[in-house]
Tab-separated table of C-alpha atoms and ligand atoms in Angstrom:
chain	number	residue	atom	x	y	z
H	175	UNK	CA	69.662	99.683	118.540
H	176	UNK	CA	73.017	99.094	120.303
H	177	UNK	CA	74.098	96.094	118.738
H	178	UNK	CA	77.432	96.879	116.029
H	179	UNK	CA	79.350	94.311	114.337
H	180	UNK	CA	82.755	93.374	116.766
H	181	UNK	CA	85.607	95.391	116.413
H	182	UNK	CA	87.048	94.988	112.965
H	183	UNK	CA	84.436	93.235	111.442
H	184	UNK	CA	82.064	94.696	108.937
H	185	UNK	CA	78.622	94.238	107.133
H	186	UNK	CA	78.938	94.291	103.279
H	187	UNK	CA	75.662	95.240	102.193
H	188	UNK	CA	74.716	96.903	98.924
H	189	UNK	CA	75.867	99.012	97.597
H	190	UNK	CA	79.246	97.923	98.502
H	191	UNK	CA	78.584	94.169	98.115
H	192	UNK	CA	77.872	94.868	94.776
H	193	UNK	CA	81.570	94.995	94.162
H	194	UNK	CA	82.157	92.131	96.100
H	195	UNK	CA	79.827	89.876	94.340
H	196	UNK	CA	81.347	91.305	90.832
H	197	UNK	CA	84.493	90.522	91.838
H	198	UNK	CA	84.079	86.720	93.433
H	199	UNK	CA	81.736	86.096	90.023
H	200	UNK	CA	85.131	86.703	88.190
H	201	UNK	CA	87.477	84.892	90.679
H	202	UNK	CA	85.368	82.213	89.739
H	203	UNK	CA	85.405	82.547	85.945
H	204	UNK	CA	89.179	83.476	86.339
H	205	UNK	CA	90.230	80.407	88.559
H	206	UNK	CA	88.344	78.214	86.222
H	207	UNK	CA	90.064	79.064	83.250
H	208	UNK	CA	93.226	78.664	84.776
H	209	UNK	CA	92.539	74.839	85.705
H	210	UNK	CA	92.082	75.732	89.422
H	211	UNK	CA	88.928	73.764	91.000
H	212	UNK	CA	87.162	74.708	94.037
H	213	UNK	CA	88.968	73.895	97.280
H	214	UNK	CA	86.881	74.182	100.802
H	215	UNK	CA	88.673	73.897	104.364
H	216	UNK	CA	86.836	74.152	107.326
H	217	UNK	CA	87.078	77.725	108.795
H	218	UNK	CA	88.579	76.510	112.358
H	219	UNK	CA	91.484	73.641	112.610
H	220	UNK	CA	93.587	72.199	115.549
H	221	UNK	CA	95.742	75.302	115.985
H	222	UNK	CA	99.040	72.870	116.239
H	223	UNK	CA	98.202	73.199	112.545
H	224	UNK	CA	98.977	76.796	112.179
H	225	UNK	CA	101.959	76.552	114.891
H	226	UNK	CA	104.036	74.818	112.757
H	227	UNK	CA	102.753	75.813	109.539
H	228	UNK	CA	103.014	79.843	110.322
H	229	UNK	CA	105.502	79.397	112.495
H	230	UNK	CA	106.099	80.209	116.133
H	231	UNK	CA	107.870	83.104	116.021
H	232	UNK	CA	105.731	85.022	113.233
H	233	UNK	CA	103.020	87.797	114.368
H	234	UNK	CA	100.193	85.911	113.060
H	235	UNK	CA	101.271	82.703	115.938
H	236	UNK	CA	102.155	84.793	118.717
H	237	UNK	CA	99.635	87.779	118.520
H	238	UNK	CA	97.013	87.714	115.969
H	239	UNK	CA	95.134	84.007	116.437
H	240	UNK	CA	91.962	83.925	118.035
H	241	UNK	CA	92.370	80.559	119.269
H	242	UNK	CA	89.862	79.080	121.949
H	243	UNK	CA	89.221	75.745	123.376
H	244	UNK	CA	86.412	73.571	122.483
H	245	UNK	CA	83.945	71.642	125.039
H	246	UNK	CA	85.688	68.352	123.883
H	247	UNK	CA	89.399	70.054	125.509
H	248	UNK	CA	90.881	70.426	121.898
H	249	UNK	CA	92.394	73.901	121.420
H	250	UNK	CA	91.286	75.012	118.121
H	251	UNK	CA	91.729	77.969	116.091
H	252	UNK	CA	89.872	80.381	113.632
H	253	UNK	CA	92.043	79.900	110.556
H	254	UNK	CA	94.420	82.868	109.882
H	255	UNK	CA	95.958	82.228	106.334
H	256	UNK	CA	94.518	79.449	103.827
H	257	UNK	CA	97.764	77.897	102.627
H	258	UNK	CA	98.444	75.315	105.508
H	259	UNK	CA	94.608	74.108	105.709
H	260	UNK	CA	95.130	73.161	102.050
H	261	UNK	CA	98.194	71.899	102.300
H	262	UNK	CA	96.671	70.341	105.224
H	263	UNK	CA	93.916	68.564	103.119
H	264	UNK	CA	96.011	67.685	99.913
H	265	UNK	CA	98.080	65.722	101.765
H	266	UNK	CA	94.844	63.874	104.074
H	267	UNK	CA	93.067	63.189	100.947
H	268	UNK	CA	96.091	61.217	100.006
H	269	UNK	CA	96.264	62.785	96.083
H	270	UNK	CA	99.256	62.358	94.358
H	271	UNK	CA	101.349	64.528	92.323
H	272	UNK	CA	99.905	68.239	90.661
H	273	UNK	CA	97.689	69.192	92.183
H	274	UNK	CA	95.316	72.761	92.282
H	275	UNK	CA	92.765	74.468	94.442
H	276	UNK	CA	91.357	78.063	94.494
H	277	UNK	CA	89.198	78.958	97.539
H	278	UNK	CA	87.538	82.215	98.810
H	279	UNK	CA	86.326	83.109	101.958
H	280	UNK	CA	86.813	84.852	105.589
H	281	UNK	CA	89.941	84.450	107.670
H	282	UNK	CA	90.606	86.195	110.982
H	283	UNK	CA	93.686	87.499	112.841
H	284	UNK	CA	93.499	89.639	116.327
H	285	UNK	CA	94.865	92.878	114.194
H	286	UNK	CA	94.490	96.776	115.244
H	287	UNK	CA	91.357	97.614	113.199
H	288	UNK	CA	91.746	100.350	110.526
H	289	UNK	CA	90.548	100.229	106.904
H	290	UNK	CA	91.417	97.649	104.855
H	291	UNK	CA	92.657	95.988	107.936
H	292	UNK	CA	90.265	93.900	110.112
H	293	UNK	CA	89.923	90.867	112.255
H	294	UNK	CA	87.574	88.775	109.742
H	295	UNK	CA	88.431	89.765	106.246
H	296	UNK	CA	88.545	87.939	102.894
H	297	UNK	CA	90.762	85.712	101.106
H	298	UNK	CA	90.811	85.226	97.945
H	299	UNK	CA	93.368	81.995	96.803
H	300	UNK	CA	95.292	79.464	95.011
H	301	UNK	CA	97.533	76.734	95.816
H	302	UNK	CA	99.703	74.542	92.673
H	303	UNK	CA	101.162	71.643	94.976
H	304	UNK	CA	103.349	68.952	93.805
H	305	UNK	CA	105.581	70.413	91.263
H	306	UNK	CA	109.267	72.334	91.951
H	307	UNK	CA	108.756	73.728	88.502
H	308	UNK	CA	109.405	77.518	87.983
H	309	UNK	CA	106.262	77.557	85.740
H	310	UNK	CA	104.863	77.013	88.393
H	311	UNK	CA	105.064	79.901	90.102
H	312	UNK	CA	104.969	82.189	86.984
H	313	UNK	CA	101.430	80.814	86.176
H	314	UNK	CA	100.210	81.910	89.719
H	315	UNK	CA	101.721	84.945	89.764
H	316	UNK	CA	100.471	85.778	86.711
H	317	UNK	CA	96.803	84.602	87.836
H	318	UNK	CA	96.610	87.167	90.595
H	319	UNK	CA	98.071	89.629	88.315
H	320	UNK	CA	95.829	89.469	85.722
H	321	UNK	CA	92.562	88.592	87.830
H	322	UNK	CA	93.751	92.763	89.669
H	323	UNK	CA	93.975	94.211	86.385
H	324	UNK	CA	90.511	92.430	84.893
H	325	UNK	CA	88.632	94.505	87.912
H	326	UNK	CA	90.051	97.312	86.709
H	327	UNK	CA	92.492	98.146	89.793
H	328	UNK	CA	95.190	100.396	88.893
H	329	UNK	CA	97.926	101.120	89.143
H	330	UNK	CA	98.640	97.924	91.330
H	331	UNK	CA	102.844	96.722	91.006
H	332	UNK	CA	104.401	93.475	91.341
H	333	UNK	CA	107.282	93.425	93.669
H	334	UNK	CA	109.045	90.335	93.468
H	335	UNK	CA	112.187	88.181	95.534
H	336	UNK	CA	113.533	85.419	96.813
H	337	UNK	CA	114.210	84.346	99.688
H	338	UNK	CA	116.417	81.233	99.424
H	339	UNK	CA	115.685	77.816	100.547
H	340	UNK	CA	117.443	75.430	103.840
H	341	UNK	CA	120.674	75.287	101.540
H	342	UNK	CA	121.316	79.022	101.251
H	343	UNK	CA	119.112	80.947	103.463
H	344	UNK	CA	121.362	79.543	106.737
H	345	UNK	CA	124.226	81.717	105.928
H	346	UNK	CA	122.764	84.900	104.961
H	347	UNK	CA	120.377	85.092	108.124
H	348	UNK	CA	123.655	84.837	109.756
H	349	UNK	CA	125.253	87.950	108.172
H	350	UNK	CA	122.264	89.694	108.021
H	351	UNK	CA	122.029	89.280	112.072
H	352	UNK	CA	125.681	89.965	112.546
H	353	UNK	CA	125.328	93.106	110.451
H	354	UNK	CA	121.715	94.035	112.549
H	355	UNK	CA	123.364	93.979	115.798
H	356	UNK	CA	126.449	96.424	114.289
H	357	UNK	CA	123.131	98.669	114.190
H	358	UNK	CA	121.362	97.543	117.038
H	359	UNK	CA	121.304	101.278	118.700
H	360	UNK	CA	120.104	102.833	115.680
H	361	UNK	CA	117.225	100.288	114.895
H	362	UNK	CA	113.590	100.883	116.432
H	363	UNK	CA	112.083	98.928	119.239
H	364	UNK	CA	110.468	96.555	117.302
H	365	UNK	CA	112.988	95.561	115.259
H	366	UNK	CA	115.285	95.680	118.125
H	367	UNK	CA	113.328	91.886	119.406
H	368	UNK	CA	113.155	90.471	116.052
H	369	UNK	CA	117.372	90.018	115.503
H	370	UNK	CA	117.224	87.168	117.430
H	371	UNK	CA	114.304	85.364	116.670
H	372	UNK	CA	113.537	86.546	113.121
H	373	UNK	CA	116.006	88.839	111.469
H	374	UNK	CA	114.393	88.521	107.995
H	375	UNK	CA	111.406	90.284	109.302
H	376	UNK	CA	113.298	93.461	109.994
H	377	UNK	CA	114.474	94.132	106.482
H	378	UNK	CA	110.389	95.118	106.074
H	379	UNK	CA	110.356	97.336	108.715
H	380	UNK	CA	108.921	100.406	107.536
H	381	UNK	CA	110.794	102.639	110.745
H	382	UNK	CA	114.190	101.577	109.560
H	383	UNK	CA	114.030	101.373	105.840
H	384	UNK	CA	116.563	103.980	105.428
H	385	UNK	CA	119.389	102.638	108.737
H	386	UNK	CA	119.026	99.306	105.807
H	387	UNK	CA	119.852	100.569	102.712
H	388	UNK	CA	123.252	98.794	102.800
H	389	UNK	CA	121.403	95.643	104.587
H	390	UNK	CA	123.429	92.541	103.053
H	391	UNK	CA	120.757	91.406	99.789
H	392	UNK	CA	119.620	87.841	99.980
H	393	UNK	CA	119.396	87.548	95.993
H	394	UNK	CA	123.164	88.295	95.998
H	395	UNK	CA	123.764	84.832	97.829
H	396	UNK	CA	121.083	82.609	96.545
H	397	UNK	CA	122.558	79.170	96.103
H	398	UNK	CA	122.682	78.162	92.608
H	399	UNK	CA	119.629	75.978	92.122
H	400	UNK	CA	117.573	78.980	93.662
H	401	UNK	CA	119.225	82.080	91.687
H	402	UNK	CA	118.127	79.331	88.499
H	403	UNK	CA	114.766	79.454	89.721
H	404	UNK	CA	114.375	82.740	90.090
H	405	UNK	CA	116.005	83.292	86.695
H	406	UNK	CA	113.206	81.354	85.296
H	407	UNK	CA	110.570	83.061	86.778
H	408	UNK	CA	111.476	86.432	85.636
H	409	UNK	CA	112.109	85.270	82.127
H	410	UNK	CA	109.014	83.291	81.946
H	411	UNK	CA	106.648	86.679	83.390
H	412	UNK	CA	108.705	88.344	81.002
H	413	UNK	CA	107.262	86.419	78.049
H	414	UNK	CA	103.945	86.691	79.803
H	415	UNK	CA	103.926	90.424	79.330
H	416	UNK	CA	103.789	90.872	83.381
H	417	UNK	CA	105.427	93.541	84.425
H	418	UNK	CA	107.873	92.969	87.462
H	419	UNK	CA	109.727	95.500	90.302
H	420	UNK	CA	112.776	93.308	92.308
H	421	UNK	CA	111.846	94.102	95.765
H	422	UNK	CA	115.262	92.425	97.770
H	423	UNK	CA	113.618	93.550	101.327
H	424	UNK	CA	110.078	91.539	100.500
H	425	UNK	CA	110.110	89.236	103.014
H	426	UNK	CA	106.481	88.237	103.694
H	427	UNK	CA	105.313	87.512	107.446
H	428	UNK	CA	104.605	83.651	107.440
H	429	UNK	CA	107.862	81.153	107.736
H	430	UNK	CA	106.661	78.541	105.300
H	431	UNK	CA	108.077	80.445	102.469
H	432	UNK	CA	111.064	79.227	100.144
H	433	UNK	CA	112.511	80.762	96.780
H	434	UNK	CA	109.988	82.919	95.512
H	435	UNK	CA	108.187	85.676	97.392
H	436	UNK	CA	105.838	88.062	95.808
H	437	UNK	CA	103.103	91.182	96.109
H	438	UNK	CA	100.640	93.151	94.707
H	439	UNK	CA	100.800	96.426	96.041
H	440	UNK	CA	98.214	99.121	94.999
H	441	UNK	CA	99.748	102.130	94.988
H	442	UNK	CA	96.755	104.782	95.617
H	443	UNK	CA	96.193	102.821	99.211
H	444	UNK	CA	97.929	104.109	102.415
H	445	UNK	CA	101.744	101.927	102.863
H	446	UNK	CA	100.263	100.116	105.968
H	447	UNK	CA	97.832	98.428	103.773
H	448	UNK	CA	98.563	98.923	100.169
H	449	UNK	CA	99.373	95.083	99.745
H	450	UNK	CA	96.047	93.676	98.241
H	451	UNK	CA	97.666	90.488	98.009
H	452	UNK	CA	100.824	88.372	98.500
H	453	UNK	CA	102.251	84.355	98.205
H	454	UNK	CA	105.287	82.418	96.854
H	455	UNK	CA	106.469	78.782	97.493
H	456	UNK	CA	106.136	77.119	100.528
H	457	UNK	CA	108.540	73.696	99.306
H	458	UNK	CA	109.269	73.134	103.306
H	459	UNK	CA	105.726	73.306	104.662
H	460	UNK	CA	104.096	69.933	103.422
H	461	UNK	CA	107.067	68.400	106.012
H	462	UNK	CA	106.718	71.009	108.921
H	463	UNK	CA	102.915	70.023	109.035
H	464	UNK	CA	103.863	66.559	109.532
H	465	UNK	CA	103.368	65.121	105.754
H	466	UNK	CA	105.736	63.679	102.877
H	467	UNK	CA	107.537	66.516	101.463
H	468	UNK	CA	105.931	68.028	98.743
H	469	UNK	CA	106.421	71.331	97.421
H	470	UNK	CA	103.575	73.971	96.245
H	471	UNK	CA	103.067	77.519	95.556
H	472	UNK	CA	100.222	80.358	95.526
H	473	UNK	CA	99.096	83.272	97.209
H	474	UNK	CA	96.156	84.961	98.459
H	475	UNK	CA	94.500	88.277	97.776
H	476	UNK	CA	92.608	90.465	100.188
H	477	UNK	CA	89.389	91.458	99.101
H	478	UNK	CA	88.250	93.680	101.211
H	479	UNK	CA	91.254	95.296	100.057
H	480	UNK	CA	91.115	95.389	97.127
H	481	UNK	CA	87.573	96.727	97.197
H	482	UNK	CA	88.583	99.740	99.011
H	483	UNK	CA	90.880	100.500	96.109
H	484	UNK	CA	88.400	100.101	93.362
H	485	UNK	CA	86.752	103.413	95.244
H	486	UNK	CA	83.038	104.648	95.317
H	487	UNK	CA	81.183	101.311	94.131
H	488	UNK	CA	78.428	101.688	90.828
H	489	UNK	CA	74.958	102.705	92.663
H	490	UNK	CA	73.393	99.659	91.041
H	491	UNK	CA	74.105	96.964	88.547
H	492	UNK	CA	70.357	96.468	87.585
H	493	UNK	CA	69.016	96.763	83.799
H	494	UNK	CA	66.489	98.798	84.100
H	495	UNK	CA	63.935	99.987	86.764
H	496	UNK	CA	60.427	99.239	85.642
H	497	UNK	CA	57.457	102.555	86.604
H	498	UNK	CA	53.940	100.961	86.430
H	499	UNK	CA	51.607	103.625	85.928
H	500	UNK	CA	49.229	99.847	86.279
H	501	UNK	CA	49.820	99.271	89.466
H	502	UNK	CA	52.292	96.752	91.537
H	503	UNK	CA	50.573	93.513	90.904
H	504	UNK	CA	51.145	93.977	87.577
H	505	UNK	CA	54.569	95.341	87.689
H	506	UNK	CA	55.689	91.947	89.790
H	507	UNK	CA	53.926	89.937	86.661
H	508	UNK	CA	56.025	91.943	83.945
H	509	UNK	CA	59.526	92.049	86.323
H	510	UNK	CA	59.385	88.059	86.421
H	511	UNK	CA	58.327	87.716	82.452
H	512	UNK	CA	61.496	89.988	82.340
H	513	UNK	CA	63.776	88.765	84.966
H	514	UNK	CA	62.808	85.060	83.272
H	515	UNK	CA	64.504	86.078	80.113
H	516	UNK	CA	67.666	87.298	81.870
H	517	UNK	CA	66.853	91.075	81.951
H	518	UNK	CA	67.530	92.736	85.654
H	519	UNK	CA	65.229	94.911	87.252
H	520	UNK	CA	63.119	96.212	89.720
H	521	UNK	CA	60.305	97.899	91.002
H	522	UNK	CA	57.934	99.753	93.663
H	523	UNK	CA	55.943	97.261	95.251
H	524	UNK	CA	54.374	99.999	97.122
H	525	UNK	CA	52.153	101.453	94.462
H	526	UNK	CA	53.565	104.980	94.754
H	527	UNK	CA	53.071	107.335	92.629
H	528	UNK	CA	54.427	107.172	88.913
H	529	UNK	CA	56.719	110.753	90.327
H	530	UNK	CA	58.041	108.487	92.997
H	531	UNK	CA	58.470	105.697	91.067
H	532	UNK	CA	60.479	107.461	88.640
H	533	UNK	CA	62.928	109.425	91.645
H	534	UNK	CA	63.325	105.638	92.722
H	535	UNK	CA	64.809	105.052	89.438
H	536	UNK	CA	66.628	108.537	89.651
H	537	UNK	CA	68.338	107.738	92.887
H	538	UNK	CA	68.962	103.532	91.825
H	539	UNK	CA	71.109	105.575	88.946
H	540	UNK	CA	69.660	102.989	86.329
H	541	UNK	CA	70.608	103.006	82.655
H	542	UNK	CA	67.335	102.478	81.836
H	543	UNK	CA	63.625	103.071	82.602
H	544	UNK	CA	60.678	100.741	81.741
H	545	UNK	CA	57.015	102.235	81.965
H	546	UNK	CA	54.566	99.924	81.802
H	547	UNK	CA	51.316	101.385	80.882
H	548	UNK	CA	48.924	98.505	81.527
H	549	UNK	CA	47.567	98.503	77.455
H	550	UNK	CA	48.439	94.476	76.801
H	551	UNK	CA	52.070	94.072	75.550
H	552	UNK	CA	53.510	97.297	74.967
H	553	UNK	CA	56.232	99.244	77.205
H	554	UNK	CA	57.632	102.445	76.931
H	555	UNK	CA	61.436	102.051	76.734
H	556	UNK	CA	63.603	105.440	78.124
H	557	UNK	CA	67.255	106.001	78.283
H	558	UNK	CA	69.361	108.999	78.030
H	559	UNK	CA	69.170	109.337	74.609
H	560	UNK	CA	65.831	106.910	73.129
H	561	UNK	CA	62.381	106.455	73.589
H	562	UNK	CA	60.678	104.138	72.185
H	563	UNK	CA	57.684	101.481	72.391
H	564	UNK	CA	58.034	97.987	72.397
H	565	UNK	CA	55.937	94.838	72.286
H	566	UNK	CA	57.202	92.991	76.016
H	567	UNK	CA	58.190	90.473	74.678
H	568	UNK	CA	60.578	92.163	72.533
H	569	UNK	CA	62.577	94.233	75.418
H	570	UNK	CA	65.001	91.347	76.356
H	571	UNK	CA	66.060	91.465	73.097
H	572	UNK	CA	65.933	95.254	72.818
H	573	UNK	CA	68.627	94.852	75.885
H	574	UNK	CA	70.870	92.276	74.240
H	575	UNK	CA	71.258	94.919	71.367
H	576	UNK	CA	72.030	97.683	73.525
W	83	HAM	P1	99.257	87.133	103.634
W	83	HAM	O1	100.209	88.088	102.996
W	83	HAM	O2	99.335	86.989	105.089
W	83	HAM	O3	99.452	85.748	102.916
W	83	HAM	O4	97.786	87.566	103.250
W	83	HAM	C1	97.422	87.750	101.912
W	83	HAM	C2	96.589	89.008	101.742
W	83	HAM	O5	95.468	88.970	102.599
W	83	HAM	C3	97.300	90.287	102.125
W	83	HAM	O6	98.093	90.765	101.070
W	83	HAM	C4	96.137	91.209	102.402
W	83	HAM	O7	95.655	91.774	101.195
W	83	HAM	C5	95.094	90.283	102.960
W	83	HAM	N1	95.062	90.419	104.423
W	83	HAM	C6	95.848	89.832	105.331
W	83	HAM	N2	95.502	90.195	106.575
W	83	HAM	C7	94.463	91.058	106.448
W	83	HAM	C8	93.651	91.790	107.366
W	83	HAM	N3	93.821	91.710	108.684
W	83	HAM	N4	92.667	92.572	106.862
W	83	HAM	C9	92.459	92.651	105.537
W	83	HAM	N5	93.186	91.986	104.629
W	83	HAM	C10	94.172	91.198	105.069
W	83	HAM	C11	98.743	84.615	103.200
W	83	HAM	O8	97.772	84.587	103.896
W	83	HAM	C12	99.243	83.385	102.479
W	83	HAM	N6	98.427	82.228	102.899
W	83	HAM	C13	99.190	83.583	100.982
W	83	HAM	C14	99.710	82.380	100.242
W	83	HAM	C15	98.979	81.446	99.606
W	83	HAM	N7	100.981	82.029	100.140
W	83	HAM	C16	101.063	80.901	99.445
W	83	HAM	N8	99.860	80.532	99.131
């Protein structure tokens, strides 16, 4: 067949998607707990939306948007980043005050394919709109923390900054161009074009990390209401037991962001995309997208991401496998009596052999193998270590105990 999936853009099918479902099944557990209810945004919006929101002079505007226009003359665009379509929706539904929303689902930028990089991937978010408060932002960062370390991802580190607001961000871009252009000769080509138009976005420039080292620091000249903020976030992820790195070049690559900045970077990936994850505030957006100002804060994760770190998926997450040395007619009866009471499994619906059925098993990597001999109610129960016969209608409980 010579059909493939476009470039960057993948199939998730088991076993793989095994991890994925595992992993949204606790996003939604996680979210829930936190107070966060389900937001939805349409996948495509008017791309003035993401224009101003973004921002014109990031990457994700000017090179990653797939961006077409529609039979009806509207130029539209496949949404690259969650935060301004739910922004975008707070503020239409006309809500008032706090304000929460986690959502999950594909996003797409026009990137150079490589792992963990592609043109659809998936977003996993949350947005808190409505409050300035510092607890605030520690109870999202914490959120993503914890939800990383609940799937078992290690070692992932939180790298944390900020990156001022109108009052005091003016001045240092200033110095922080003036002292780029002393360099100019020594910087690389890319961050050469950014001085002008987006100075902030060099200090994360992986080529000249070392011509930076004496870079002017933004948290040295945070104005005081934003050094207070910052004060309090630390203190309160401090109390929180989340560990914390200061990162003074994070600079994230969307303009909406104010104060806080933050990461989750999973060290075993490769640097170009080790960050599973990344938000802060956005207090400027609600205005830039034409609303009442209203301030918010949250991040996103990337999931396919973050299942490439969790490594070589778990070949299955059945129960059991069930051998019917009776045939599959009666195998389908006795998997739905079981799958009724909550036990998972499967079977050969092919009638091979009981040898074949049991390789099946072998291969599935199952903890457990049911043999179902056909004599009325009683099933042969094997694991590594027990065997044992049970009345049917005794092996859901048989698995609740084991
Ligand atoms: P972002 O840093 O652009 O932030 O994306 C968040 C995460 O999405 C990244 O850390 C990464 O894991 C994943 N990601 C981004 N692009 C790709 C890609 N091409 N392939 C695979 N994964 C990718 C935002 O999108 C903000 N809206 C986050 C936010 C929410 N800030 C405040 N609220």
């Amino acid at each position: 067949m010579s059909f493939r999936p476009p470039k960057g853009t993948d199939d998730i099918i088991a076993p793989r998607s095994q991890a994925w479902r595992e992993s949204l099944r606790v996003w939604e557990e996680m979210t829930e707990s936190y107070g966060y209810p389900l937001v939805s945004t349409p996948i495509f919006e008017s791309t003035d939306l993401f224009e101003r929101g973004v921002g014109e002079s990031t990457e994700v505007v000017t090179k990653q948007m797939y961006t077409f226009t529609d039979r009806g003359g509207r130029s539209i665009t496949l949404r690259p980043e969650g935060t301004a379509g739910v922004l975008r929706a707070y503020l239409d539904s006309g809500e008032q005050g706090l304000w929460k929303g986690a959502y999950s689902g594909p996003f797409f930028r026009y990137e150079r394919p490589q792992a963990g990089r592609r043109r659809q991937f998936w977003q996993l978010g949350v947005e808190y709109i409505g409050s300035e408060s510092p607890l605030c932002d520690v109870e999202v960062v914490e959120l993503g923390y914890r939800y990383i370390a609940s799937l078992g991802l290690a070692p992932v580190t939180l790298l944390l900054n900020s990156i001022g607001d109108a009052k005091c961000r003016p001045a240092y871009v200033d110095q922080l161009r003036e002292y780029l252009r002393d360099r100019e000769q020594d910087l690389s080509e890319d961050s050469r074009r950014l001085i002008d138009r987006n100075p902030l976005r060099v200090l994360d420039s992986k080529a000249d990390r070392d011509q930076l080292s004496d870079a002017p620091r933004i948290v040295d000249q945070l104005c005081e209401e934003c050094a207070s903020h910052l004060k309090a976030l630390k203190t309160g992820l401090e109390r929180l037991g989340v560990p914390y790195e200061e990162d003074p070049n994070l600079v994230r690559g969307l303009d909406y962001y104010t104060r806080t900045a933050f990461e989750y970077v999973a060290t075993g990936l490769d640097a170009a995309q080790n960050s599973v994850g990344g938000g802060g505030r956005y207090d400027g957006l609600a205005e830039a997208i034409g609303g009442t100002a209203t301030p918010g804060v949250g991040f996103a994760l990337g999931l396919d991401r973050i299942i490439l770190a969790l490594g070589d998926p778990e070949r299955t997450h059945l129960d059991a496998y069930l051998v019917s040395e009776a045939g599959p007619e009666e195998a389908l009866e006795v998997a739905s009596k079981l799958r009724r009471e909550g036990v998972s499994v499967d079977f050969d619906v092919d009638g091979r052999s009981v040898r074949a059925q049991f390789r099946s098993a072998r291969r599935l990597g199952v903890p457990v193998v049911l043999v179902w001999k056909g004599d009325g109610h009683l099933i042969d129960v094997q694991t590594e270590s027990e065997r044992i016969d049970l009345p049917l209608q005794e092996v859901p409980d048989w698995f609740d105990k084991a």
